[in-house]
JSON list of C-alpha atoms and ligand atoms in Angstrom, two decimals:
[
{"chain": "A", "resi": 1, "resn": "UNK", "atom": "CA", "xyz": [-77.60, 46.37, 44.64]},
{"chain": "A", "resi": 2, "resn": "UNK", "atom": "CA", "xyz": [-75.76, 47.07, 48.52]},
{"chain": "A", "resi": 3, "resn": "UNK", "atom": "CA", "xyz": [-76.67, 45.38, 50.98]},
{"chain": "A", "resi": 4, "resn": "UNK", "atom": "CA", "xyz": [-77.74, 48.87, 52.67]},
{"chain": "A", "resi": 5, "resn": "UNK", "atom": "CA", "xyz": [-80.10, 49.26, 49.63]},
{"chain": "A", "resi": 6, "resn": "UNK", "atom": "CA", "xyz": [-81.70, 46.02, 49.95]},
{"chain": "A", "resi": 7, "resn": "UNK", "atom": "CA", "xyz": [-82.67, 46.33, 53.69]},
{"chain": "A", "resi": 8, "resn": "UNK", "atom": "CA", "xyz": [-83.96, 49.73, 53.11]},
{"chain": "A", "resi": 9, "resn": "UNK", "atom": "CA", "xyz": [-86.26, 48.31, 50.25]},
{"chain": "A", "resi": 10, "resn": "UNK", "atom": "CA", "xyz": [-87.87, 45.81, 52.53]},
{"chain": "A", "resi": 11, "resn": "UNK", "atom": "CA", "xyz": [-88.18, 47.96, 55.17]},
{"chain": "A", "resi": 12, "resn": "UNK", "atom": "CA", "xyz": [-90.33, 50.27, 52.80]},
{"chain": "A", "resi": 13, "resn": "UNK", "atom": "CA", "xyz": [-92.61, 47.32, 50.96]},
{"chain": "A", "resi": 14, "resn": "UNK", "atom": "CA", "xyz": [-92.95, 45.63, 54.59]},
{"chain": "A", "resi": 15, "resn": "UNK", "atom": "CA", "xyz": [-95.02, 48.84, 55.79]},
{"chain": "A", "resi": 16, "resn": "UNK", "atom": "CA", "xyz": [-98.63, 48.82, 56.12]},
{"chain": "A", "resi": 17, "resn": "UNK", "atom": "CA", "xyz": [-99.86, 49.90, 52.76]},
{"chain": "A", "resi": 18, "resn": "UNK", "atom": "CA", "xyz": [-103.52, 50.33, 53.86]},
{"chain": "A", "resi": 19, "resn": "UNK", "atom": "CA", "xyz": [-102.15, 52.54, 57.30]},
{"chain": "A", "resi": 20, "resn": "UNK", "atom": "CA", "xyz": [-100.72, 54.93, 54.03]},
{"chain": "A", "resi": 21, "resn": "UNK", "atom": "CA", "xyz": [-104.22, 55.33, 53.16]},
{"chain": "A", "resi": 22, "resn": "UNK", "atom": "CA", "xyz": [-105.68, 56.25, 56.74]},
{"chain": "A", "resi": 23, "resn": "UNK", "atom": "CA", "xyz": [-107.28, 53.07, 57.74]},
{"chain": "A", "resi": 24, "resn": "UNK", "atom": "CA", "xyz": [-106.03, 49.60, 58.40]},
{"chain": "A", "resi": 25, "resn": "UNK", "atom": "CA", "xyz": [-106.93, 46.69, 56.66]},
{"chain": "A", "resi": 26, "resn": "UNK", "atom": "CA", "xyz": [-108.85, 45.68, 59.92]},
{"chain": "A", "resi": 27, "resn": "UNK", "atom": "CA", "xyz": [-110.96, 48.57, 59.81]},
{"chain": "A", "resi": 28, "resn": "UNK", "atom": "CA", "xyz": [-111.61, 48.78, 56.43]},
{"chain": "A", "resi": 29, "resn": "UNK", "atom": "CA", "xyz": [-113.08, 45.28, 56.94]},
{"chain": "A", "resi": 30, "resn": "UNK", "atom": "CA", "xyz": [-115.46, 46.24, 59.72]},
{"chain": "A", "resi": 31, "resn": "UNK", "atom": "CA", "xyz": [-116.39, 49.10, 57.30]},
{"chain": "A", "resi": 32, "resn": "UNK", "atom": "CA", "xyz": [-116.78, 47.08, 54.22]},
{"chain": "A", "resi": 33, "resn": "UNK", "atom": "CA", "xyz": [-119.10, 44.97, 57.24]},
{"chain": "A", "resi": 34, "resn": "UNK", "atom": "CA", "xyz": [-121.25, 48.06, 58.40]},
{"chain": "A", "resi": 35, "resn": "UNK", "atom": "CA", "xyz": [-121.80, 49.08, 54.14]},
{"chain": "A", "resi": 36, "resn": "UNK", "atom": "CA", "xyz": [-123.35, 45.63, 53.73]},
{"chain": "A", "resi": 37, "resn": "UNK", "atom": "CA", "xyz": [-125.44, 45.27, 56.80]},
{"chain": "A", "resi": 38, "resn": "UNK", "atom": "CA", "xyz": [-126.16, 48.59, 58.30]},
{"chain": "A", "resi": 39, "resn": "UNK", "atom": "CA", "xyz": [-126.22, 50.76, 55.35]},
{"chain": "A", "resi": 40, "resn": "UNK", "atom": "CA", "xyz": [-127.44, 47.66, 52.94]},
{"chain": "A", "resi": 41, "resn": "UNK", "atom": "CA", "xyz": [-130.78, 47.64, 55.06]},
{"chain": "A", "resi": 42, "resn": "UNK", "atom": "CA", "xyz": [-132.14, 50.83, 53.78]},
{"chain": "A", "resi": 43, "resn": "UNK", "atom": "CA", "xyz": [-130.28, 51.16, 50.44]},
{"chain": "A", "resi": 44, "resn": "UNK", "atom": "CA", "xyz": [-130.63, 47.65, 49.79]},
{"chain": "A", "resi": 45, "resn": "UNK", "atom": "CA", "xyz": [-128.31, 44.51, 50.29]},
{"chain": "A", "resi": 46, "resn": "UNK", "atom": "CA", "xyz": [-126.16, 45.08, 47.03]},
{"chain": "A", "resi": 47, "resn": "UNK", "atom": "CA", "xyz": [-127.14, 48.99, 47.78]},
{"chain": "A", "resi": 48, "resn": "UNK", "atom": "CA", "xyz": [-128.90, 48.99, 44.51]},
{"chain": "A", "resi": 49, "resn": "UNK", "atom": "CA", "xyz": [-132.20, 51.04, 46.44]},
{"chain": "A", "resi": 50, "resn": "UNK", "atom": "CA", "xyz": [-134.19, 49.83, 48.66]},
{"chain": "A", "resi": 51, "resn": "UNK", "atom": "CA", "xyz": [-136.13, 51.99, 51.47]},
{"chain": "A", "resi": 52, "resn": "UNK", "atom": "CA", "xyz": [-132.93, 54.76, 51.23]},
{"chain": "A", "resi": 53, "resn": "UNK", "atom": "CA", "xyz": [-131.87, 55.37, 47.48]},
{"chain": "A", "resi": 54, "resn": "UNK", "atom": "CA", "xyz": [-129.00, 53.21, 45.58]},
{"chain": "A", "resi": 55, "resn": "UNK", "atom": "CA", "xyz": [-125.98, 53.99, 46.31]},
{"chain": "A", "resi": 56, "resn": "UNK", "atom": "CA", "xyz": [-124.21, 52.73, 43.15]},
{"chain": "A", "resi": 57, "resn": "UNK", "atom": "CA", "xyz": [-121.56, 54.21, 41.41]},
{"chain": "A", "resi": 58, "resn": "UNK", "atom": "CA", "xyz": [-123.87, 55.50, 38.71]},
{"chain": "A", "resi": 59, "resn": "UNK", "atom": "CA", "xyz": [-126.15, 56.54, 40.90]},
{"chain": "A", "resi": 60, "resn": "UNK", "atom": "CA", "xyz": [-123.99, 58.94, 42.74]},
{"chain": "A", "resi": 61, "resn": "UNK", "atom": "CA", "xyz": [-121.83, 59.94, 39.87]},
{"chain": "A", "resi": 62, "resn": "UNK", "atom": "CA", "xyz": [-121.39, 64.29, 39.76]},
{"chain": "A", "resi": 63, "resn": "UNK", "atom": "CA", "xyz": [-122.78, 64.52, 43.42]},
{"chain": "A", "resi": 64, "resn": "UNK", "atom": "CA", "xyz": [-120.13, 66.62, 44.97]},
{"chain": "A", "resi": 65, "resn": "UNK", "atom": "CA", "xyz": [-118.01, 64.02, 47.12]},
{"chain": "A", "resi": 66, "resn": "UNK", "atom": "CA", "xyz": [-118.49, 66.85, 50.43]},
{"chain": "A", "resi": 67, "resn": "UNK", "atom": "CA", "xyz": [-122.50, 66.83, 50.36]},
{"chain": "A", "resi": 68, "resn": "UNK", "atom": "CA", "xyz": [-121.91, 62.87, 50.37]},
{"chain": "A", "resi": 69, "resn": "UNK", "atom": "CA", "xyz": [-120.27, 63.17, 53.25]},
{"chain": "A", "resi": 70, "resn": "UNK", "atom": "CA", "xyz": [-122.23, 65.57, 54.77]},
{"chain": "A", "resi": 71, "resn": "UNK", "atom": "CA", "xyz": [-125.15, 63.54, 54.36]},
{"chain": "A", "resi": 72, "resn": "UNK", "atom": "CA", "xyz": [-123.56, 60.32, 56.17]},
{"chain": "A", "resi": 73, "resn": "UNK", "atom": "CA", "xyz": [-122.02, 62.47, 58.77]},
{"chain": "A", "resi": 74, "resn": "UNK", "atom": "CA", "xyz": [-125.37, 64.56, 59.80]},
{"chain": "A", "resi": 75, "resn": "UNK", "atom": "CA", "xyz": [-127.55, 62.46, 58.09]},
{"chain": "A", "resi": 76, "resn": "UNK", "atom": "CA", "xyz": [-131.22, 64.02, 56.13]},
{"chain": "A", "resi": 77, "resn": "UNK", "atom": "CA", "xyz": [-133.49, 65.21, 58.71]},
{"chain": "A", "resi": 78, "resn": "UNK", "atom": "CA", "xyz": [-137.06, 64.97, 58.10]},
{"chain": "A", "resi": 79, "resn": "UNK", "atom": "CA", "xyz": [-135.59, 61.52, 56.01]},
{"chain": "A", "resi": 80, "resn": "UNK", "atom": "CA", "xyz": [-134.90, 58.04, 57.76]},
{"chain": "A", "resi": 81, "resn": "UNK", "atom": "CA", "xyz": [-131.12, 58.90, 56.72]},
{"chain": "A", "resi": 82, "resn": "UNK", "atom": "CA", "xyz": [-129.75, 59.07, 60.25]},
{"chain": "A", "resi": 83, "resn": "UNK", "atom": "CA", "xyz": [-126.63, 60.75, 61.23]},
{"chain": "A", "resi": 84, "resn": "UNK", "atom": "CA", "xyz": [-122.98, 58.56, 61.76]},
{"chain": "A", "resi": 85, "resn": "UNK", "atom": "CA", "xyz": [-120.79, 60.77, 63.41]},
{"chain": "A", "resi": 86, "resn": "UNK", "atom": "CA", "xyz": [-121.52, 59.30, 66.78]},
{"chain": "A", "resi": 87, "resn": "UNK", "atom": "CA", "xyz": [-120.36, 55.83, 65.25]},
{"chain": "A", "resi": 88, "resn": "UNK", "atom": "CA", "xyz": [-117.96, 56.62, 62.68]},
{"chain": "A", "resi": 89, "resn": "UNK", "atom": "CA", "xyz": [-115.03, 58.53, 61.85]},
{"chain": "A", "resi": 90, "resn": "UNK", "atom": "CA", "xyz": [-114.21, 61.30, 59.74]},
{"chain": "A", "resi": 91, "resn": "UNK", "atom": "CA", "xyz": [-111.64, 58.83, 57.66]},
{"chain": "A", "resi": 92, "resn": "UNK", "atom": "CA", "xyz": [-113.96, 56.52, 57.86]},
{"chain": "A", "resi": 93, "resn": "UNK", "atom": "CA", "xyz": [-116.70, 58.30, 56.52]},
{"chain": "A", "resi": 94, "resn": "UNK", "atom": "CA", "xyz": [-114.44, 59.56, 53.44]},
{"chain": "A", "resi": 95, "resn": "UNK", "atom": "CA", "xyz": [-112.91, 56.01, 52.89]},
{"chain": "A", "resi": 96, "resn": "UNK", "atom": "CA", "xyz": [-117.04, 54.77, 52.78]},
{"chain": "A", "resi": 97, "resn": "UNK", "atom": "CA", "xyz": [-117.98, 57.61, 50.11]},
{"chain": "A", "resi": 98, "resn": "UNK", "atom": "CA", "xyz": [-114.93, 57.14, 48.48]},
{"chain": "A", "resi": 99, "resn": "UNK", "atom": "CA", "xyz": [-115.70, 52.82, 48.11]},
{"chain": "A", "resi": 100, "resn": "UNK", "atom": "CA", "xyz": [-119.02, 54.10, 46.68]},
{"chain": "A", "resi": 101, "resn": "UNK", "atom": "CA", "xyz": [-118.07, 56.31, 44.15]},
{"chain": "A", "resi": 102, "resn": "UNK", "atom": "CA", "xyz": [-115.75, 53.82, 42.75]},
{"chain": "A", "resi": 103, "resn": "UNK", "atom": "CA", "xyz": [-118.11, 51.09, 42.66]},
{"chain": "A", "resi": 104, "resn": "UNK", "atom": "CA", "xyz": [-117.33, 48.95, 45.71]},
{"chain": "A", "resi": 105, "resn": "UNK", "atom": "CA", "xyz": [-118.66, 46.57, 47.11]},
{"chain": "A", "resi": 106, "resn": "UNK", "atom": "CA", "xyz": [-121.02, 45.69, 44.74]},
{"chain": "B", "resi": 1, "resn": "HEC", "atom": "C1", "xyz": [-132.65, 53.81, 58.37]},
{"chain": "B", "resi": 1, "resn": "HEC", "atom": "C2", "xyz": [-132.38, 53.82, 56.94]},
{"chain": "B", "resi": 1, "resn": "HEC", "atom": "C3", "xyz": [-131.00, 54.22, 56.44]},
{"chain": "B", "resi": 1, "resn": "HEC", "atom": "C4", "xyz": [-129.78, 53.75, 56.86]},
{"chain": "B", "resi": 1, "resn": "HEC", "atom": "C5", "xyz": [-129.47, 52.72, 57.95]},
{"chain": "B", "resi": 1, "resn": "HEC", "atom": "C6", "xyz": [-128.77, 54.41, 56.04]},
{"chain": "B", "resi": 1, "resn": "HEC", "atom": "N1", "xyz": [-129.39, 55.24, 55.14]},
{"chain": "B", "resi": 1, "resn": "HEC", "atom": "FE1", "xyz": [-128.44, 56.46, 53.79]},
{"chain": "B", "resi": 1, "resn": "HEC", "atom": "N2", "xyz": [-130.23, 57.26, 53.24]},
{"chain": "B", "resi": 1, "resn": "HEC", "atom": "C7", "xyz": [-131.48, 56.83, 53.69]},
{"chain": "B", "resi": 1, "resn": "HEC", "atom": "C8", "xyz": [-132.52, 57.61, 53.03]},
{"chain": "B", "resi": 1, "resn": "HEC", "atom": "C9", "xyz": [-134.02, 57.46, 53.23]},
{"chain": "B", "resi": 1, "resn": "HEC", "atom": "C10", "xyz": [-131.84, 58.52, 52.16]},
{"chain": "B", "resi": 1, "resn": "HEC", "atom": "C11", "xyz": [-132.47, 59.57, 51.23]},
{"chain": "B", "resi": 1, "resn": "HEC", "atom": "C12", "xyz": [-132.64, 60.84, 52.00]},
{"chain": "B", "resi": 1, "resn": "HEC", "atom": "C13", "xyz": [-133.35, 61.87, 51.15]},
{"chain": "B", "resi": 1, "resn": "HEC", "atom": "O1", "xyz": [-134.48, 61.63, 50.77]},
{"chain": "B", "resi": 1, "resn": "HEC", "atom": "O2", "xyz": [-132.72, 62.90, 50.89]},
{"chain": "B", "resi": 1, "resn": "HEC", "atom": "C14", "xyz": [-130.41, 58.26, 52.32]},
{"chain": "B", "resi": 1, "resn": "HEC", "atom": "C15", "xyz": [-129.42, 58.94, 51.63]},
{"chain": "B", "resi": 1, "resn": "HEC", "atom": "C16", "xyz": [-128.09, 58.61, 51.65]},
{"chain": "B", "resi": 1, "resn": "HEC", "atom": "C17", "xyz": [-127.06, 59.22, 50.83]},
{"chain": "B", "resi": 1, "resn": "HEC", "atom": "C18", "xyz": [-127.27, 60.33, 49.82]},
{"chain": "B", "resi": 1, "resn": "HEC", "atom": "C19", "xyz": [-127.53, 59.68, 48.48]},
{"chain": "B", "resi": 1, "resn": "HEC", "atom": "C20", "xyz": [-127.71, 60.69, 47.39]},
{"chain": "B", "resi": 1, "resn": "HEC", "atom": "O3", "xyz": [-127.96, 60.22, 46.26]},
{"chain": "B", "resi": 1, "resn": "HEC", "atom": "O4", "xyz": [-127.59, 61.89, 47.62]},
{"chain": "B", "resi": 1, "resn": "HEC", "atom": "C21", "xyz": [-125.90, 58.60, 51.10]},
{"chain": "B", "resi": 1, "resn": "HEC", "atom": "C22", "xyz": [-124.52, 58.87, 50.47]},
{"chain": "B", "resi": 1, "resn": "HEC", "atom": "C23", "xyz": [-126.17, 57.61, 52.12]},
{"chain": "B", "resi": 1, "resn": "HEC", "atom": "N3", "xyz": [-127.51, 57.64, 52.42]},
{"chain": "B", "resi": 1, "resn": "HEC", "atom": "C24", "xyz": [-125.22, 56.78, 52.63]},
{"chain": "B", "resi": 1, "resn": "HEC", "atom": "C25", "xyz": [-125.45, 55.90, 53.69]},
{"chain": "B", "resi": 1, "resn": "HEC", "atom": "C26", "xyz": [-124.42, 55.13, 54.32]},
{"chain": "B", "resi": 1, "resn": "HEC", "atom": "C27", "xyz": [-122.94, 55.13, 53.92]},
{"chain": "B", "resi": 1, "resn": "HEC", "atom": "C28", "xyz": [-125.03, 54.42, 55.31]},
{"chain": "B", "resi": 1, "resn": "HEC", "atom": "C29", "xyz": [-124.37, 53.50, 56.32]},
{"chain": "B", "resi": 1, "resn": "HEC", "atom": "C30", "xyz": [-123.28, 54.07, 57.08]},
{"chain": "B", "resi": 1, "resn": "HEC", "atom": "C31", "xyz": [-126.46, 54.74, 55.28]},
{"chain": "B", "resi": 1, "resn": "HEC", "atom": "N4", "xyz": [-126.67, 55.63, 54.27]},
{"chain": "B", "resi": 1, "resn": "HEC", "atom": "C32", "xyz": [-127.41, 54.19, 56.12]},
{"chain": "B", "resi": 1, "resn": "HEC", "atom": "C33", "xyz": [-131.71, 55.85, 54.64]},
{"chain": "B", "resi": 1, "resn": "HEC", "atom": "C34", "xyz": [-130.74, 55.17, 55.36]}
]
């Protein structure tokens, strides 16, 4: 392999992977923080249920991933499901829903 090819390989594994994704590792973190603490005291500190429903894979399997994120952005009025678009992101929103669905953190 050239030289030329070599530097252009590290240049291309150095990148932030996470930045490919949307979010840095640092903010992923904070999020992974927020699931736990904020969202974990209603739905329950391994968001198995708790005041708010569980928020476990299983439990959200075949709900359309939109209405998920709907219902963090806007929140369920009438519900104690408050709305998190003052605090969060769109991005960060999706990359929550999307740690759900696959069964993370839990
Ligand atoms: C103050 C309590 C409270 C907090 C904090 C809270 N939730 Fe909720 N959440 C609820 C309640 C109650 C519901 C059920 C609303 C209903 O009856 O439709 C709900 C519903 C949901 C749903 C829909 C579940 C479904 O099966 O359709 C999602 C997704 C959700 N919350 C995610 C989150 C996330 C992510 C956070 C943190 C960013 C969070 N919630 C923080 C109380 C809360």
């Amino acid at each position: 392999m050239s030289l030329l090819r070599l530097a252009l390989l590290a240049a291309c594994l150095s990148g932030p992977v996470a930045q490919a994704e949307g979010l840095d590792s640092a903010r992923q973190a904070e999020l992974d923080n927020l699931l736990r603490q904020d969202c974990g005291s209603c739905h329950g500190l391994r968001l198995t249920g708790g005041l708010g429903p569980p928020l476990t894979r299983e439990a959200l399997a075949g709900k359309p991933r939109d209405s998920l994120i709907a219902t963090v952005r806007h929140g369920r009025p009438g519900t104690a499901m408050p709305g998190w678009e003052g605090l969060l992101g769109e991005q960060d929103i999706a990359w929550l829903i999307d740690r759900l669905t696959e069964g993370n953190p839990q």
